[in-house]
Amino acid sequence: MSGIIKVYNFLLNGLAVCSGIIIFTAFLMIVFDVTLRILGFVPPTFTIAVVEYFLLYFTLLAAPWLVRQKGHVFIDAGTQFLPPVPKKVVAKCVYAVCICSTLTFCWFSLGLLIETYTQDMLDVRGIDMPQWLMFAPMPICFLLIAVEFGRFLIGIDDMYGDRTEVRESM
Amino acid sequence: MEWYWALATLIGTVMFFMAAGTPVALTFITTNIIGVLVFMGGTAGLTQIVDNSTVLITTFTLGPVPMFILMGALFFHTGLAIRVFDGLDVLFGRLPGRLCYLTVAGGAMFSTLTGSSMANTAMLGSLMVPEMQRRGYNRRMSMGPILGTGGLAMIIPPSSLGVLLASVASIDVGKLLVAGFLPGFVLAGLYATLIFLQIKFSPGSAPAYDVEMPSVATRIKLVITNILPMGLVVFMVIGFIVLGLSTPTEAAAFGVLGVIILAVAFRLLTFTSIRKSVEATVKVGAMVFFILMSSTVFSQLLAYSGASAGLLNWATGFELSKYVVLLMMLVILIVLGMFMDPTSMMLITVPIFFPLAHALGFDLIWFGLLVLMTFEMAGTTPPFGLLLYVMLGVAPKGTTLFQVAGAALPFLLCDAILIFILIMYPNLAMWLPSLM
């Protein structure tokens, strides 16, 4: 069991690391593209399309890790004055709703992934991208998000507790 | 279903789940699922939700958001921010209330370079409040300027929130960013005037103290080494956009490059600072983008259910002045902002308010700037303004929310004055975009 947990945690953290690498690569690609253009060379045609896909991967790959980090913003003004027991009940209901919603997304994105892959569908941008690439990270990421909310639901952790620092936001 | 029931269903579901403490991103995902089942029926719409959720976040125009966050994070984690502050510190000399002015000047500078209100408030709060307390400044004088300037980040470019707003509202990102430039500095001027008046009428609130003044040559050297190089970064970002040399995304990437070059030049760039900055970018950027995934579908549901069109016809059917309608929209935003973060407010209000503003004949860039201003005000409006809590988190022990809110109040009035000025003289905002 501990082996599975280790692999799972490695996957969760690894995807977040990939998210960071992806956004830094996007920065380097844009700088490289513009520099070439300023110097009078022809920049690669794929930069914009690839950066657009990178934004999607950047978002999705980090999303499960953000649940683990309690990094998804929420508003606790409505529940903070509740007594402990009703507060806990509301929290469990919230976790259950989140699991249902993310599993719904996981299921339907898997359907889209299979459909776009088997039909060789293309996403027409600066360059033609295989459309399945757009849906490829969705099933696994939404499944991992559901698992993370599952951890909260069975009481391994509490999304509303152990906040030691000010939530980062814009 | 009548448009008002459709509107109540969608907005009510969002409010219900948010009030229960559901993460904002999951609130919108769940609302979209429920909305599709109610208004479209069957599961075909669910496939459509997933398909359309990728639309907004795979647009190049959203690129500046993670770039600005990365730029600001590098600015903080490399220690460049402290250098700017040190440079500004020597400029103010023995001026009464110098720490307050330093906060406004530093805050305006940080806003320009980071684009993050929360980061600004947290950093200035932890840096300046203890020093101000040590020097005998009262709480009102030590917290007020920080809360005010923390919000400057929302309008002074580069503003991450400005990029988000422009992308969600489908308006020109570059023009909205540039439109905030002059009003942002006018607001900083209003804050400085307010501090001057507060000290004039209550000199004890910010007692003068002796500071060791370096020579003129040292001061000039500090300005040249610590402040002017940041001008390079500002030029890279704003200059590139105004001069039409690059798109906002490209300008933002060059802003990041500018900060990296400066950090290398000052030998401040380390692997740890890069790692921490990228981690901060992932934490904030991915969280905001995950919320935005639901934006397109939520707008489509408002349109499909007839809620947007119904509300638009209803609101424009009254014999009201368009400025009264504008005022109502701004008040709604401020009230919503007491409870919600700006991204959530955007998703709820943009699909309704921007078509309405367009129907009333307002310039959408100008209107977008007013919306950003109200986001700023909402962040410091009690009882739930997020910046108030950030300040409370870094303020000395024993500080109450009432004291923090009281300190913010005069600065909120400055915000209101700027909104009034912008309504009377729209060119203050529209002059720079008109050059593009």
XYZ file of C-alpha atoms in Angstrom, chain B:
436
model
C -38.180 29.416 -18.360
C -38.380 33.177 -17.826
C -35.042 34.973 -18.009
C -35.128 36.003 -14.348
C -35.606 32.417 -13.189
C -32.745 31.331 -15.428
C -30.569 34.097 -14.020
C -31.556 33.258 -10.454
C -30.832 29.561 -11.063
C -27.335 30.178 -12.419
C -26.239 32.975 -10.097
C -28.011 31.359 -7.135
C -26.205 28.048 -7.702
C -22.851 29.837 -7.828
C -23.643 31.758 -4.627
C -24.899 28.637 -2.867
C -21.809 26.550 -3.552
C -19.459 29.436 -2.828
C -21.165 30.140 0.488
C -20.770 26.460 1.390
C -17.008 26.832 0.957
C -16.634 24.979 -2.346
C -13.424 25.969 -4.161
C -14.320 28.662 -6.693
C -13.168 26.620 -9.698
C -15.256 23.637 -8.617
C -18.207 25.948 -7.901
C -18.280 27.050 -11.536
C -17.664 23.538 -12.884
C -20.569 22.214 -10.790
C -22.818 25.139 -11.753
C -22.071 24.537 -15.419
C -22.925 20.844 -15.088
C -26.201 21.668 -13.320
C -26.934 24.474 -15.796
C -26.457 22.183 -18.786
C -28.701 19.519 -17.270
C -31.412 22.102 -16.486
C -31.335 24.144 -19.696
C -30.194 21.617 -22.297
C -31.163 18.279 -20.774
C -29.410 14.976 -21.464
C -25.714 14.288 -21.473
C -24.778 15.688 -24.901
C -24.343 19.071 -23.279
C -21.876 17.616 -20.792
C -19.511 16.677 -23.613
C -19.912 20.228 -24.867
C -18.946 21.639 -21.439
C -15.697 19.685 -21.415
C -14.956 20.629 -25.019
C -15.620 24.347 -24.442
C -13.733 24.511 -21.150
C -10.467 24.583 -23.073
C -11.469 27.534 -25.273
C -10.441 30.515 -23.149
C -7.281 29.165 -21.550
C -5.812 28.126 -24.873
C -5.709 31.701 -26.150
C -2.399 33.481 -26.577
C -3.845 36.703 -25.127
C -3.916 35.099 -21.664
C -0.171 34.516 -21.838
C 0.740 37.707 -19.920
C -0.915 36.395 -16.744
C 1.643 33.687 -15.862
C 4.426 35.871 -17.285
C 3.520 38.830 -15.047
C 3.249 36.519 -12.042
C 6.667 35.028 -12.871
C 8.116 38.505 -13.316
C 6.769 39.680 -9.951
C 7.887 36.497 -8.201
C 11.419 36.831 -9.600
C 11.427 40.471 -8.535
C 10.632 39.430 -4.950
C 12.630 36.225 -4.650
C 15.847 37.589 -6.152
C 15.878 40.532 -3.749
C 15.560 43.191 -6.466
C 12.486 44.544 -4.648
C 14.527 45.361 -1.561
C 17.112 47.193 -3.691
C 14.386 49.445 -5.139
C 13.108 50.128 -1.678
C 16.573 51.030 -0.407
C 17.004 53.386 -3.360
C 13.716 55.146 -2.668
C 14.432 55.284 1.054
C 17.379 57.642 0.697
C 15.419 59.966 -1.610
C 12.876 60.975 1.017
C 15.408 62.273 3.518
C 13.913 63.858 6.638
C 10.447 64.479 5.179
C 7.711 64.229 7.874
C 5.801 60.979 7.343
C 8.620 59.743 5.104
C 7.747 56.090 5.685
C 4.197 56.705 4.417
C 5.473 58.391 1.249
C 8.035 55.646 0.897
C 5.189 53.135 1.041
C 3.234 54.932 -1.678
C 6.281 55.371 -3.941
C 7.511 51.835 -3.286
C 3.992 50.460 -3.680
C 3.509 52.238 -7.005
C 6.889 50.915 -8.172
C 6.159 47.377 -6.995
C 2.713 47.560 -8.593
C 4.330 48.433 -11.868
C 6.701 45.534 -11.577
C 4.576 42.833 -9.977
C 0.936 43.379 -10.862
C -0.194 41.577 -7.715
C -2.211 43.393 -5.028
C -1.920 40.626 -2.485
C 1.813 40.209 -2.903
C 2.179 43.990 -2.635
C 0.104 44.261 0.517
C 1.780 41.264 2.122
C 5.272 42.456 1.312
C 4.779 46.120 2.197
C 2.848 45.123 5.328
C 5.547 42.824 6.663
C 8.327 45.231 5.644
C 6.929 48.619 6.617
C 4.442 48.165 9.485
C 7.012 46.996 12.093
C 9.336 49.856 11.126
C 6.488 52.390 11.309
C 5.399 51.069 14.701
C 8.992 51.349 15.940
C 9.073 54.978 14.801
C 5.866 55.805 16.669
C 3.480 56.009 13.692
C -0.077 55.252 14.710
C -1.892 52.270 13.200
C -3.970 54.397 10.836
C -0.863 55.927 9.276
C 1.059 52.678 9.138
C -1.605 50.494 7.528
C -3.644 52.908 5.402
C -1.016 53.723 2.749
C -0.132 50.042 2.385
C -3.750 49.041 1.806
C -4.148 51.838 -0.711
C -1.025 51.121 -2.715
C -1.592 47.361 -2.549
C -4.574 48.012 -4.778
C -2.606 50.159 -7.236
C -1.336 46.896 -8.706
C -4.744 46.258 -10.197
C -4.673 49.283 -12.491
C -1.034 50.240 -13.030
C 0.281 48.061 -15.859
C 1.359 45.320 -15.894
C -1.813 44.164 -14.184
C -2.492 40.425 -14.277
C -6.079 41.114 -13.360
C -6.320 43.565 -16.259
C -5.238 40.831 -18.672
C -7.787 38.430 -17.208
C -10.564 40.996 -17.433
C -9.708 41.897 -21.014
C -9.559 38.234 -22.018
C -12.836 37.293 -20.352
C -14.573 40.413 -21.731
C -12.990 40.017 -25.195
C -11.511 43.511 -25.266
C -8.031 44.611 -26.323
C -5.563 43.476 -23.628
C -2.860 45.990 -24.563
C -5.238 48.952 -24.577
C -6.733 48.079 -21.197
C -3.269 47.688 -19.676
C -2.055 50.994 -21.060
C -5.287 52.781 -20.071
C -4.467 52.216 -16.397
C -1.074 53.889 -16.577
C -1.969 57.575 -16.067
C -4.932 57.005 -13.692
C -2.682 54.742 -11.610
C -0.155 57.490 -11.086
C -2.906 60.073 -10.471
C -4.189 57.745 -7.755
C -0.693 57.472 -6.256
C -0.652 61.318 -6.269
C -4.027 61.424 -4.497
C -2.689 59.044 -1.857
C 0.383 61.252 -1.322
C -1.867 64.318 -0.965
C -4.021 62.484 1.545
C -0.962 61.545 3.608
C 0.236 65.160 3.498
C -3.147 66.355 4.812
C -3.338 63.652 7.469
C 0.112 64.601 8.795
C -0.654 68.329 8.576
C -3.778 67.997 10.724
C -2.378 65.324 13.035
C 1.408 65.689 13.230
C 1.640 63.203 16.102
C 0.318 60.388 13.930
C 3.630 60.155 12.069
C 6.347 61.747 14.189
C 9.447 63.055 12.414
C 12.741 61.412 13.328
C 16.351 61.931 12.454
C 17.863 59.911 9.655
C 21.450 59.777 8.559
C 21.631 61.458 5.154
C 24.160 60.084 2.687
C 26.023 62.488 0.424
C 24.408 63.729 -2.797
C 26.824 61.598 -4.831
C 25.828 58.486 -2.892
C 22.167 59.268 -3.378
C 22.591 59.764 -7.116
C 24.535 56.513 -7.313
C 21.793 54.634 -5.433
C 19.120 56.019 -7.753
C 21.156 55.056 -10.819
C 21.954 51.557 -9.610
C 18.768 50.659 -7.719
C 15.874 52.509 -9.356
C 16.696 53.423 -12.945
C 17.430 49.860 -14.108
C 13.858 48.976 -13.220
C 12.889 51.525 -15.859
C 14.322 49.068 -18.358
C 11.794 46.453 -17.299
C 8.925 48.946 -17.329
C 9.980 50.041 -20.823
C 10.138 46.449 -21.989
C 6.586 45.809 -20.886
C 4.678 49.052 -21.451
C 6.914 50.498 -24.162
C 6.783 47.412 -26.330
C 2.962 47.397 -26.159
C 2.481 51.138 -26.811
C 5.033 51.209 -29.616
C 3.373 48.201 -31.215
C 6.628 46.236 -31.196
C 5.051 43.202 -29.613
C 1.849 41.694 -28.304
C 1.154 41.938 -24.549
C 2.197 38.294 -24.123
C 5.511 38.909 -25.837
C 6.038 42.127 -23.866
C 5.351 40.247 -20.639
C 7.898 37.562 -21.565
C 10.457 40.305 -22.200
C 9.542 41.770 -18.804
C 10.549 38.447 -17.266
C 13.745 38.534 -19.294
C 14.396 42.087 -18.065
C 14.109 41.038 -14.421
C 16.388 38.038 -15.061
C 18.991 40.267 -16.751
C 18.903 42.700 -13.816
C 19.160 39.869 -11.306
C 22.162 38.471 -13.188
C 23.750 41.939 -13.365
C 23.369 42.386 -9.610
C 24.482 38.788 -8.979
C 21.173 38.021 -7.303
C 19.952 35.219 -9.551
C 20.163 31.808 -7.924
C 18.647 28.444 -8.754
C 16.589 28.704 -5.549
C 15.132 32.076 -6.533
C 14.148 30.693 -9.955
C 12.618 27.565 -8.400
C 10.648 29.589 -5.841
C 9.449 32.007 -8.523
C 8.281 29.232 -10.848
C 6.541 27.535 -7.910
C 4.728 30.785 -7.052
C 3.709 31.115 -10.715
C 2.279 27.604 -10.720
C 0.430 28.201 -7.439
C -1.250 31.437 -8.471
C -1.401 31.145 -12.275
C -2.686 27.587 -12.482
C -5.240 28.260 -9.753
C -6.635 31.290 -11.604
C -6.607 29.527 -14.988
C -8.422 26.547 -13.484
C -11.206 28.944 -12.477
C -11.179 30.503 -15.948
C -11.756 27.095 -17.570
C -15.421 27.483 -16.679
C -15.724 31.040 -17.911
C -16.714 30.367 -21.517
C -19.353 27.771 -20.639
C -20.838 29.965 -17.890
C -21.179 32.870 -20.355
C -22.701 30.530 -22.920
C -25.201 29.235 -20.378
C -26.218 32.783 -19.445
C -26.759 33.492 -23.146
C -28.432 30.149 -24.006
C -30.864 30.363 -21.093
C -31.905 33.861 -22.164
C -30.694 35.368 -18.885
C -28.193 37.799 -20.467
C -30.569 39.108 -23.144
C -33.494 39.323 -20.705
C -31.498 41.282 -18.164
C -30.087 43.529 -20.887
C -33.576 44.375 -22.222
C -34.886 44.890 -18.717
C -32.020 47.149 -17.617
C -32.102 49.281 -20.763
C -35.917 49.515 -20.659
C -35.925 52.020 -17.804
C -35.820 55.761 -18.336
C -32.671 55.979 -16.273
C -29.566 57.986 -17.069
C -26.802 55.713 -18.293
C -24.606 57.048 -15.506
C -27.114 55.872 -12.901
C -26.953 52.390 -14.451
C -23.138 52.660 -14.420
C -23.196 53.601 -10.747
C -25.491 50.656 -9.978
C -23.103 48.272 -11.736
C -20.119 49.632 -9.801
C -21.970 49.384 -6.480
C -22.934 45.771 -7.252
C -19.268 45.007 -7.978
C -18.148 46.558 -4.697
C -20.771 44.614 -2.742
C -19.841 41.353 -4.484
C -16.174 42.114 -3.902
C -16.687 42.163 -0.147
C -17.319 38.430 -0.330
C -15.559 37.198 -3.462
C -12.177 37.257 -5.086
C -11.902 39.299 -8.320
C -11.705 36.287 -10.655
C -15.022 34.910 -9.410
C -16.637 38.332 -9.702
C -15.395 38.590 -13.237
C -16.916 35.294 -14.284
C -20.296 36.240 -12.832
C -20.523 39.870 -13.899
C -18.578 40.266 -17.157
C -21.079 38.335 -19.342
C -23.821 40.630 -18.022
C -22.156 44.010 -17.403
C -20.031 44.355 -20.530
C -22.900 43.835 -23.017
C -24.923 46.265 -20.892
C -22.128 48.862 -20.908
C -21.816 48.398 -24.678
C -25.578 48.853 -25.117
C -25.402 52.062 -23.063
C -22.717 53.408 -25.380
C -19.738 53.288 -22.998
C -16.246 52.652 -24.293
C -15.418 49.157 -23.071
C -11.748 49.922 -22.372
C -12.793 52.850 -20.171
C -15.493 50.730 -18.541
C -12.970 47.925 -17.987
C -10.727 50.335 -16.130
C -13.609 51.437 -13.895
C -14.338 47.774 -13.198
C -10.697 47.248 -12.202
C -10.928 50.292 -9.930
C -13.979 48.837 -8.194
C -12.162 45.508 -7.796
C -9.468 47.509 -6.053
C -12.002 49.217 -3.805
C -13.771 45.940 -3.071
C -10.500 44.418 -1.889
C -10.253 46.977 0.904
C -13.955 47.225 1.764
C -15.015 45.683 5.107
C -16.102 43.207 6.290
C -14.629 40.705 3.806
C -12.222 42.658 1.550
C -9.369 40.215 0.933
C -6.611 42.826 1.289
C -7.896 43.687 4.777
C -7.256 40.101 5.835
C -3.842 40.015 4.190
C -2.968 43.138 6.181
C -4.437 41.662 9.353
C -2.208 38.618 8.798
C 0.989 40.675 8.717
C -0.010 43.467 11.151
C 1.280 43.465 14.769
C -0.576 41.295 17.289
C -3.631 42.935 18.773
C -4.614 44.746 15.567
C -8.341 44.420 14.901
C -10.184 44.255 11.599
C -11.981 47.459 12.627
C -8.627 49.284 12.886
C -7.476 47.944 9.522
C -10.760 48.919 7.853
C -10.621 52.370 9.488
C -7.121 52.920 8.122
C -8.286 51.915 4.629
C -11.328 54.218 4.570
C -9.630 57.530 3.541
C -7.845 55.684 0.752
C -11.156 54.265 -0.452
C -12.345 57.859 -0.760
C -9.331 58.587 -2.989
C -10.392 55.646 -5.181
C -13.907 57.085 -5.375
C -12.464 60.491 -6.351
C -10.464 58.864 -9.150
C -13.576 57.086 -10.444
C -15.359 60.453 -10.465
C -12.421 62.042 -12.330
C -12.458 59.207 -14.877
C -16.171 59.650 -15.457
C -15.751 63.423 -15.894
C -12.532 63.201 -17.920
C -12.404 59.832 -19.737
C -9.388 61.044 -21.712
C -7.209 60.569 -18.654
C -7.578 56.861 -19.326
C -8.191 56.890 -23.065
C -5.374 59.168 -24.242
C -2.595 56.578 -24.140
C -4.662 53.792 -25.755
C -5.646 56.233 -28.512
C -1.960 56.460 -29.491
C -1.805 52.720 -30.151
